[in-house]
Each structure stands twice: as C-alpha cells, then as structure tokens.
PDB file of C-alpha atoms in Angstrom:
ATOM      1  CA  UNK B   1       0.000   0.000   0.000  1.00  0.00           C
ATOM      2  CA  UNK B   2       0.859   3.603  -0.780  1.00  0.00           C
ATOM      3  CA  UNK B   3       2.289   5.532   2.389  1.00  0.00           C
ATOM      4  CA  UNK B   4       1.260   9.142   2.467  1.00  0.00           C
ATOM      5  CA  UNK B   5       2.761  11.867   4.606  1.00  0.00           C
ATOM      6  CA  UNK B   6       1.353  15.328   4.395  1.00  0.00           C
ATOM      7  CA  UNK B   7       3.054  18.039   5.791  1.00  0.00           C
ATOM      8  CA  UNK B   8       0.858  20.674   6.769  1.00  0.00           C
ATOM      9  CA  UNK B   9       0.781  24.446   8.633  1.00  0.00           C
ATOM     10  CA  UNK B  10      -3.076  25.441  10.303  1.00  0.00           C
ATOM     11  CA  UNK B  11      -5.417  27.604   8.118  1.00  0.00           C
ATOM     12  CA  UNK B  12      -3.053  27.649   5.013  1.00  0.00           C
ATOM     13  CA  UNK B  13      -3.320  26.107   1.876  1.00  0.00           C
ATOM     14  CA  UNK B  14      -2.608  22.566   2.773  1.00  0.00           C
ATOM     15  CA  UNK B  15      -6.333  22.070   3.595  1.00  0.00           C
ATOM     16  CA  UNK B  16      -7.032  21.697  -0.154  1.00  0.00           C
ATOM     17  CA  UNK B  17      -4.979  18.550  -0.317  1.00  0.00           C
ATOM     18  CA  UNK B  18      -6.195  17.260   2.838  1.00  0.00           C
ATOM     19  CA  UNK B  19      -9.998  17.532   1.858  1.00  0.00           C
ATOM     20  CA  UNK B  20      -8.616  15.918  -1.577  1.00  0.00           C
ATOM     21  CA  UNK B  21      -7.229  13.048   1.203  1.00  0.00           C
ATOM     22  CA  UNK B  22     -10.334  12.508   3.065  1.00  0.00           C
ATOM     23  CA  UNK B  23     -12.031  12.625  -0.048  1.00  0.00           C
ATOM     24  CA  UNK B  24     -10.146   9.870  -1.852  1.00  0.00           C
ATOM     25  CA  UNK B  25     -10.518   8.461   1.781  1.00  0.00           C
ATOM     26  CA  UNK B  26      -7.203   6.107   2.021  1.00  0.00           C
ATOM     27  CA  UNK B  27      -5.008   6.075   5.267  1.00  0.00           C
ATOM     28  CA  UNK B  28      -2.431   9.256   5.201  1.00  0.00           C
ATOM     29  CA  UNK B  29      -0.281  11.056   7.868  1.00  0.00           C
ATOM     30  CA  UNK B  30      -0.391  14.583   8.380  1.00  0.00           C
ATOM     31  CA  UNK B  31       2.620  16.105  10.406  1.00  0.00           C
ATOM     32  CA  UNK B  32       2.452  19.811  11.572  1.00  0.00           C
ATOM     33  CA  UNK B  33       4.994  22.521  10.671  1.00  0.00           C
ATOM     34  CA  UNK B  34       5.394  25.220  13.205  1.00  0.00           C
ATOM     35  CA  UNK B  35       5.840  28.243  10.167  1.00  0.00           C
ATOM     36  CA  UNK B  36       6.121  31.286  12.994  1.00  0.00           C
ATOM     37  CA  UNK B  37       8.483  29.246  14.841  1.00  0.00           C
ATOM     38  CA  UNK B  38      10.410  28.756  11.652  1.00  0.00           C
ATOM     39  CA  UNK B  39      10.222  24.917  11.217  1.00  0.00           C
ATOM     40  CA  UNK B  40       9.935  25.087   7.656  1.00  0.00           C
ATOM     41  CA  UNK B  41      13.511  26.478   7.489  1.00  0.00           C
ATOM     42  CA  UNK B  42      14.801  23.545   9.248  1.00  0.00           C
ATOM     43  CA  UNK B  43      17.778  20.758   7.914  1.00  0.00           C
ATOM     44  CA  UNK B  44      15.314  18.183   7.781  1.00  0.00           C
ATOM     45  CA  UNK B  45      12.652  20.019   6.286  1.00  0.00           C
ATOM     46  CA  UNK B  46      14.200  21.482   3.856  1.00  0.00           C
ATOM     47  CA  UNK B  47      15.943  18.119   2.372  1.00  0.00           C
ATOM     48  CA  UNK B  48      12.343  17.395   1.370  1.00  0.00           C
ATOM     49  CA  UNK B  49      11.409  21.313   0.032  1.00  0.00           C
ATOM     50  CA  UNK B  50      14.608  23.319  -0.239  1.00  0.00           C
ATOM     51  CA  UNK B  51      11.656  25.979  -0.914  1.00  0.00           C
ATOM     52  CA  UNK B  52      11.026  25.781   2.405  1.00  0.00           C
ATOM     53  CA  UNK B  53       7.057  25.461   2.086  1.00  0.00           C
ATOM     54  CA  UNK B  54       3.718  23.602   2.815  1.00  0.00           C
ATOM     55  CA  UNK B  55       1.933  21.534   1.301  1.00  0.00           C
ATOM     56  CA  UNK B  56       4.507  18.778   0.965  1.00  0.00           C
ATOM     57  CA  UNK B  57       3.680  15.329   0.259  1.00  0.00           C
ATOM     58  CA  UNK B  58       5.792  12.458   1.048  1.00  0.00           C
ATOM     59  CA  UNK B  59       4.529   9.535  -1.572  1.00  0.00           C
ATOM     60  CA  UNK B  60       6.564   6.297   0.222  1.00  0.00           C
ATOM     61  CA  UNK B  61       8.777   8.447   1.377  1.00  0.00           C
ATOM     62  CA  UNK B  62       9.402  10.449  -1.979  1.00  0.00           C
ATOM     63  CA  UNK B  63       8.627  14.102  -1.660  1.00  0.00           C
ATOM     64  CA  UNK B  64       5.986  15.916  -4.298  1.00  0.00           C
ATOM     65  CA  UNK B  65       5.244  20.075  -4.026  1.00  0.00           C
ATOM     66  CA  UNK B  66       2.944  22.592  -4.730  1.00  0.00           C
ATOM     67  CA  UNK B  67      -0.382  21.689  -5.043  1.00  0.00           C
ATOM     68  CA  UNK B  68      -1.512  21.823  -8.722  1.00  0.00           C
ATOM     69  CA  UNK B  69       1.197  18.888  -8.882  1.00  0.00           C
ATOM     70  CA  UNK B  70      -0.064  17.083  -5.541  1.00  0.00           C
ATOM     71  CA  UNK B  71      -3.670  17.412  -6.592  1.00  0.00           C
ATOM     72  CA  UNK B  72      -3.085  16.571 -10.004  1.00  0.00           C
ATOM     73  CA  UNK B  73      -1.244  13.634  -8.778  1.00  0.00           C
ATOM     74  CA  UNK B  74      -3.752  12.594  -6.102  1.00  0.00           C
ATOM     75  CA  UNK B  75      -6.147  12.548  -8.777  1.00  0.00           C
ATOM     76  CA  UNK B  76      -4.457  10.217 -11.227  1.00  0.00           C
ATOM     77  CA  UNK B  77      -3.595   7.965  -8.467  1.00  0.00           C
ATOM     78  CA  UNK B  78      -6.749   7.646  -7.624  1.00  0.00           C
ATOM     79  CA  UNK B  79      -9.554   8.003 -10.503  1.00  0.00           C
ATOM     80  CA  UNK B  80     -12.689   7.007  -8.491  1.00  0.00           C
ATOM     81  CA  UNK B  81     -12.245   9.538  -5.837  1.00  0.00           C
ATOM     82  CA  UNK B  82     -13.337  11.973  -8.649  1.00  0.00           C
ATOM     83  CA  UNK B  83     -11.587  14.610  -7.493  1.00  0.00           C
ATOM     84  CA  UNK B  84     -12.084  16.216 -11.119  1.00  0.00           C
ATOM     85  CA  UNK B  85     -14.703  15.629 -13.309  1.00  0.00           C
ATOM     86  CA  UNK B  86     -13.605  12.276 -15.208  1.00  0.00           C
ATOM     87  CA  UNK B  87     -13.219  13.296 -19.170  1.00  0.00           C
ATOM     88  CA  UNK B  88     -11.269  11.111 -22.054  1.00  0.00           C
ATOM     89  CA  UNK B  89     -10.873  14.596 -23.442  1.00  0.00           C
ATOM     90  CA  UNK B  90      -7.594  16.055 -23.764  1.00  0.00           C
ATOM     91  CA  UNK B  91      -8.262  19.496 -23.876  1.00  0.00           C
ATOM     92  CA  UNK B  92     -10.626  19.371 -21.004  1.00  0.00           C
ATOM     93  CA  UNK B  93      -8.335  17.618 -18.647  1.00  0.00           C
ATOM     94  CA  UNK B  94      -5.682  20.681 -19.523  1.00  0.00           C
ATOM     95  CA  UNK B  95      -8.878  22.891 -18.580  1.00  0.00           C
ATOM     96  CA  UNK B  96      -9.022  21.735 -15.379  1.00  0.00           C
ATOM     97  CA  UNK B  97      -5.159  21.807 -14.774  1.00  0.00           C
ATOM     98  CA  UNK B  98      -6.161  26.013 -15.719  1.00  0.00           C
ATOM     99  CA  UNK B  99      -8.718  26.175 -12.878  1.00  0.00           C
ATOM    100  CA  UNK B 100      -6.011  24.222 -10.169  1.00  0.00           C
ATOM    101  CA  UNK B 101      -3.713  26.669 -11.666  1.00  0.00           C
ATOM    102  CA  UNK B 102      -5.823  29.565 -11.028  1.00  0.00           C
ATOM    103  CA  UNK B 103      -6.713  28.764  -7.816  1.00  0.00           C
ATOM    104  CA  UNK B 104      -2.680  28.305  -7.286  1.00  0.00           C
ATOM    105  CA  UNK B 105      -1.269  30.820  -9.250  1.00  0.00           C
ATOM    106  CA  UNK B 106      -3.486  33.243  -9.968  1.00  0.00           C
ATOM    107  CA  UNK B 107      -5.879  33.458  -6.603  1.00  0.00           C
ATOM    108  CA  UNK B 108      -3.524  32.265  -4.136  1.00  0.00           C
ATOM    109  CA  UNK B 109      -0.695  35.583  -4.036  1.00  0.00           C
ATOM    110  CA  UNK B 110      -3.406  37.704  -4.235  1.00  0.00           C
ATOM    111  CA  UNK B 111      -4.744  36.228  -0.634  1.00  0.00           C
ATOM    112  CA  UNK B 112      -1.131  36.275   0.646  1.00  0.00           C
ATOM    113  CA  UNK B 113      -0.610  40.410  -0.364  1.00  0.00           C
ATOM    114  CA  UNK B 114      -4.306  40.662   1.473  1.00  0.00           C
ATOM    115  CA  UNK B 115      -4.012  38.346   4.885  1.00  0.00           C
ATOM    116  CA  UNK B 116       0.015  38.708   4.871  1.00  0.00           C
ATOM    117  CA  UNK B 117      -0.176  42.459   3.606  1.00  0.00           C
ATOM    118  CA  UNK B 118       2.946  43.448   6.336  1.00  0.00           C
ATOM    119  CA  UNK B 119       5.314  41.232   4.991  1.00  0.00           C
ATOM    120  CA  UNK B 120       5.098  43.565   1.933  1.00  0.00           C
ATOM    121  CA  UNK B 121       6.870  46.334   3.539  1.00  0.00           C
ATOM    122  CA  UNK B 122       9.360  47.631   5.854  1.00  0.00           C
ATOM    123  CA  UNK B 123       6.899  50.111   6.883  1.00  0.00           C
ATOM    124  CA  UNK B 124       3.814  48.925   8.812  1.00  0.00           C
ATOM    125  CA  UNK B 125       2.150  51.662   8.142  1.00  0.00           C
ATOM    126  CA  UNK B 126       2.204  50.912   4.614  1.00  0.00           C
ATOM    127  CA  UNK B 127       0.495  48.142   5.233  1.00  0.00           C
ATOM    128  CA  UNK B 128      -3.059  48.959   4.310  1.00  0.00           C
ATOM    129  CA  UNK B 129      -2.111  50.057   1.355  1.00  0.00           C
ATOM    130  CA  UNK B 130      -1.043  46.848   0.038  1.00  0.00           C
ATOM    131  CA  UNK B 131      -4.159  45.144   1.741  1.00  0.00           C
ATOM    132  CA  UNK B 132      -6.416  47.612  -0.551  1.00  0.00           C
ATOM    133  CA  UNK B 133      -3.978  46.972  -3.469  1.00  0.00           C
ATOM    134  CA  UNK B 134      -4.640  43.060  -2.853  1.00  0.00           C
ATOM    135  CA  UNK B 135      -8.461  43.645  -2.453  1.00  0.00           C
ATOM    136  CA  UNK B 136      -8.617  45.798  -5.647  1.00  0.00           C
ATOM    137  CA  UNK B 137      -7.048  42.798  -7.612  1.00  0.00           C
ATOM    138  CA  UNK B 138      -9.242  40.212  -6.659  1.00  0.00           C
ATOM    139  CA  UNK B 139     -12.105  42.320  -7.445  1.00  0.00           C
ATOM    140  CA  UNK B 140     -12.625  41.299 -11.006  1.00  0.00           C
ATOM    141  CA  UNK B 141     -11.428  37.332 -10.280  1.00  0.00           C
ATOM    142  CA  UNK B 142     -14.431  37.614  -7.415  1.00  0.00           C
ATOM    143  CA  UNK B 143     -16.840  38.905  -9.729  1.00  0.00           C
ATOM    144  CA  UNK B 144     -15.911  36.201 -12.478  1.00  0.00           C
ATOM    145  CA  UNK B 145     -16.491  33.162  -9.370  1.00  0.00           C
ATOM    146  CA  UNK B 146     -19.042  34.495  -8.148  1.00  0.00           C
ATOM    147  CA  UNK B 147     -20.699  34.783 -11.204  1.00  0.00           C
ATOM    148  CA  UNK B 148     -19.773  31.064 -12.217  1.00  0.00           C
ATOM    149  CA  UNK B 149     -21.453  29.736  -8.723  1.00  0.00           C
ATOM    150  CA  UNK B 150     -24.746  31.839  -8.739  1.00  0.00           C
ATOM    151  CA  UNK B 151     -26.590  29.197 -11.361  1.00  0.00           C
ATOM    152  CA  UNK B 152     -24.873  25.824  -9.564  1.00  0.00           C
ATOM    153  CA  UNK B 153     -23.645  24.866  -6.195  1.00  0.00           C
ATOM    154  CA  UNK B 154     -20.054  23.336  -7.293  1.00  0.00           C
ATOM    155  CA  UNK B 155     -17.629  24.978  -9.863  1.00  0.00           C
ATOM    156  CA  UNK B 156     -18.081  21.990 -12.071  1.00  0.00           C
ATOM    157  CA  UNK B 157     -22.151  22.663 -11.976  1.00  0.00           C
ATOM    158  CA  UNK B 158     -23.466  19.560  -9.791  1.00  0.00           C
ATOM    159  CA  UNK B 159     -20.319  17.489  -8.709  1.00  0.00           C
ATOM    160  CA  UNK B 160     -17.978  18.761  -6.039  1.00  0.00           C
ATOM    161  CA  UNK B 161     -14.099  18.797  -6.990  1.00  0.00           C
ATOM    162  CA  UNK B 162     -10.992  20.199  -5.248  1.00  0.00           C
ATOM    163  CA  UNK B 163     -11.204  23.257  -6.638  1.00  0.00           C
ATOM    164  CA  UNK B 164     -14.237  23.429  -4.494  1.00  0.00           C
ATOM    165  CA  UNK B 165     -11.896  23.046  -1.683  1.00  0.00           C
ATOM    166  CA  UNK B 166      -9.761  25.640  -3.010  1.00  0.00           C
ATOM    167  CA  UNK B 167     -12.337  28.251  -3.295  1.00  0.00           C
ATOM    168  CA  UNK B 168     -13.715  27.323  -0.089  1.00  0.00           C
ATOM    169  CA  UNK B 169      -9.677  27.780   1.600  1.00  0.00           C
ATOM    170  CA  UNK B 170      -9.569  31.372  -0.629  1.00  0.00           C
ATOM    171  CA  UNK B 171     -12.559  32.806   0.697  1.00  0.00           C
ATOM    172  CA  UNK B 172     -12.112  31.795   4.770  1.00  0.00           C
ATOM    173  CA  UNK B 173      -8.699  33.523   4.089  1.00  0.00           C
ATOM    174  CA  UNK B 174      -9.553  36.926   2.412  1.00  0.00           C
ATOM    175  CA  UNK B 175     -12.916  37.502   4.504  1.00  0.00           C
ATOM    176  CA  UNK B 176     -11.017  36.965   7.155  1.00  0.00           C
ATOM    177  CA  UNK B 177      -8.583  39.948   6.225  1.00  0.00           C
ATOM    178  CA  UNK B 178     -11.452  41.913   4.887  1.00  0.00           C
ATOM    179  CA  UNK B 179     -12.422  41.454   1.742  1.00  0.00           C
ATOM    180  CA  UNK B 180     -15.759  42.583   1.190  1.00  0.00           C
ATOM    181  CA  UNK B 181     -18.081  39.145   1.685  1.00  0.00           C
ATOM    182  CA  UNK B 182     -20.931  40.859   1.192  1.00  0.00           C
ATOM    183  CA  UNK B 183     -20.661  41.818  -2.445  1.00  0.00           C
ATOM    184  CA  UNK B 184     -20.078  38.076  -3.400  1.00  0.00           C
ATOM    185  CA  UNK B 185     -23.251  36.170  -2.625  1.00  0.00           C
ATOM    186  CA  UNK B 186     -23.166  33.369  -4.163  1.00  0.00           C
ATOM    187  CA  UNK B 187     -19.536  32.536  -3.113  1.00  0.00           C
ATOM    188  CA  UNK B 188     -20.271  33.392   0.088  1.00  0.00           C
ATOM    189  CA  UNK B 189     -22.988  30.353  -0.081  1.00  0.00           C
ATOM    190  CA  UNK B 190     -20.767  28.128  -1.685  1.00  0.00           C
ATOM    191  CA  UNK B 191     -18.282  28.804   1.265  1.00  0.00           C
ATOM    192  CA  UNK B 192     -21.107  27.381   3.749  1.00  0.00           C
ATOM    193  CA  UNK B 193     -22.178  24.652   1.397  1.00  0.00           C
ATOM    194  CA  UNK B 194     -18.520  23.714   1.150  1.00  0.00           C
ATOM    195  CA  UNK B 195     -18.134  23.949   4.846  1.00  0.00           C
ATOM    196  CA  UNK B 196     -20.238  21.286   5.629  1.00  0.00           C
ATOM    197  CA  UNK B 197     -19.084  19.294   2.914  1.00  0.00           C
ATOM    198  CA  UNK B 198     -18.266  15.618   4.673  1.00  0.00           C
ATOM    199  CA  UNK B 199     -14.505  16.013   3.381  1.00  0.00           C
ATOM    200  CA  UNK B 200     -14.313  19.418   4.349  1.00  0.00           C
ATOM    201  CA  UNK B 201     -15.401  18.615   8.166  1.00  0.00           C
ATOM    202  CA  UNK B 202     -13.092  16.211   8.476  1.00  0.00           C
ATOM    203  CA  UNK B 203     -10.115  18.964   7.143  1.00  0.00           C
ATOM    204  CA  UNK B 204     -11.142  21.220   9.454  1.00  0.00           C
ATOM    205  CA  UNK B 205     -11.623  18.131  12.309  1.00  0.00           C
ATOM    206  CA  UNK B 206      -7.957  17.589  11.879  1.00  0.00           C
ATOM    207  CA  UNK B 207      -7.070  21.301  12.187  1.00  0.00           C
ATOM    208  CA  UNK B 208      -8.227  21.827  15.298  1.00  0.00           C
ATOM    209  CA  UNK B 209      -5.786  18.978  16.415  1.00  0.00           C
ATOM    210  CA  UNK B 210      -2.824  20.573  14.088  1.00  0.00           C
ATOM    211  CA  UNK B 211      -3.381  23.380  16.322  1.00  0.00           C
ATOM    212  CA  UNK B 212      -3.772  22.363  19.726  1.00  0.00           C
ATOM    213  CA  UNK B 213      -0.297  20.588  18.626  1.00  0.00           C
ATOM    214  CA  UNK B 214       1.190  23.799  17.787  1.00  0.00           C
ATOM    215  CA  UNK B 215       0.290  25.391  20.852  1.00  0.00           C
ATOM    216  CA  UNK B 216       1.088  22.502  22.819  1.00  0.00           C
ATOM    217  CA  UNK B 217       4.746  23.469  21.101  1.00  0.00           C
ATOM    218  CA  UNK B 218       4.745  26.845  21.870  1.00  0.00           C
ATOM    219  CA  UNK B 219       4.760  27.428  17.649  1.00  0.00           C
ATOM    220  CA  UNK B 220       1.102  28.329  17.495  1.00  0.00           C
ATOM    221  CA  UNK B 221      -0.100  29.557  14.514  1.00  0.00           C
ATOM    222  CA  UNK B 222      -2.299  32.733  14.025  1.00  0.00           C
ATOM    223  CA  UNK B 223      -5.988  32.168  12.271  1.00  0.00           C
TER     224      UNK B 223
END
C-alpha cells in the first residue's frame, strides 16, 4: 500500500490537499509545521522542500510540491475519488489543470498580499495600502467566481471537486482579512455549502488537532 505523509501548517493552503485526502478516503499522515516558529527552514525540512514550504507530500517516502502537482497527482492515483470531473478529453483535462492553476497561481498571491499584507513592507504603516492593493485585484477574479457559482452549487455545476476546496480555503482567508463578503453572494454560499461538505469537516476536524499541537509546542499559529 501507498504511504502518504502530508506536511501541513493550520489555516493555510494545505487544507485543499487534505480535503482531496479525506475525499479519496485512504489512510495518510499529516505532520504539523510550526511556520512562525520557523520549522519550515529547518535541515530536515528542507531536504524534502529546499523551498522551504507547505503543502509537501511524502509519496513512500518520496517528496511531491505545490499543489496543482499534488492534486493533479492525487487525482491520477486515484480516478474514483473523482476529485475532477472524469473526461477522455484532452483538452478538457488541460482545462481543469487552468482552474487548479488559477486557484494556485493566480488566486492564491493575491490572498497572501491581502491576509500577509505586512510582509510587503518595511513600513507597517504601509500596510493597508497593500491590503487595498490586494483587495482591488481580486475584485474582477471575485466577480468572475461568483458569477460562475450563482446558477450551480459546485464549480463543475453539480459534482464537487478540489477546486471546491480551493475556493472554499480562498474565501475563509480573504474575509477573514477583509475582503468585502458581502458583495459576493453566491460565493459566500458556496463557502457554507462547502463547509459542511463531509470532506471538508473532516479537514477542518484535523485542524483543530494541528493546532492544539502547535500550541502545545509553543509554535502556534495565528488564524
């Protein structure tokens, strides 16, 4: 059997591939990095990511990063977790490779110059600035989402995928730092349809220990 290790930091991006885990719904490991008490710059962490970042999955003992790659992988590996849609077509699995890249690439340092806005600058007072800079950007991606989820309850119309998950990890993140909820409906609803998505639950189950283990540390982690 396949031996999965995921390493993981609370309320960051590694609870997309651990919904995609509990989804697929196979035995895995999840072991907590303590990122404000600089764990992921340690000699043993970085031999597995010299980039010195979460998610990282160990695949019997082999390390994979980033998560359009562990995603992408987690789906291949394991078809009948539909994770994605299931296709034959080329083109359309490349599509959704665009969304998870979206959601990586495109999404994803928009939320870090919004919730993280003060690593930005030398300046805290700057700050806010770079906050409303942030905000301003994701503006027209919001508009495009929110406009995709307003006629469906999933991003892929009726069947839920990780980019679900994704979304649903976007939007606790940005709200949180305060992005406007209230001028996105209908993500706003997907984020509480999401939320008690059975997958989801169990992410956010296993957070609440990732935490308590952080604090039991000292290394806790801000929400």
């Amino acid at each position: 059997m396949t031996r999965l290790t995921l390493f993981v930091a609370p309320y960051a991006c590694p609870r997309v591939p651990t919904a995609a885990l509990e989804e697929v719904g196979v035995p895995f490991e999840t072991i907590v990095v303590g990122i404000d008490a600089g764990e992921h710059k340690s000699p043993e962490f970085q031999k597995l990511n010299p980039k010195g970042k979460v998610p990282c999955l160990l695949v019997n003992d082999e390390p994979l990063t980033e998560n359009v790659a562990i995603l992408s992988w987690l789906h291949r590996r394991f078809p009948d977790a539909g994770l994605l849609p299931a296709t034959d077509c080329e083109l359309e699995k490349m599509r959704q490779v665009a969304d998870l890249a979206f959601c990586a690439g495109g999404l994803h340092p928009i939320v870090t110059r919004i919730r993280m806005s003060h690593r930005f600058v030398e300046d805290p007072s700057l700050a806010l600035q770079v906050r409303k800079k942030g905000i301003d950007a994701m503006r027209p991606n919001a508009d495009m989402i929110n406009d995709r989820l307003a006629g469906s309850n999933w991003w892929y119309a009726d069947k839920w995928s990780v980019i679900d998950a994704y979304l649903h990890w976007i939007w606790f993140r940005m709200t949180g730092a305060g992005f406007p909820a209230g001028d996105y409906p209908h993500w706003q609803a997907h984020y509480e349809r999401t939320s008690n998505y059975p997958s989801v639950q169990k992410m956010l189950a296993r957070e609440v220990q990732w935490q308590a283990e952080l604090e039991s540390r000292g290394a806790a982690y801000p929400p």
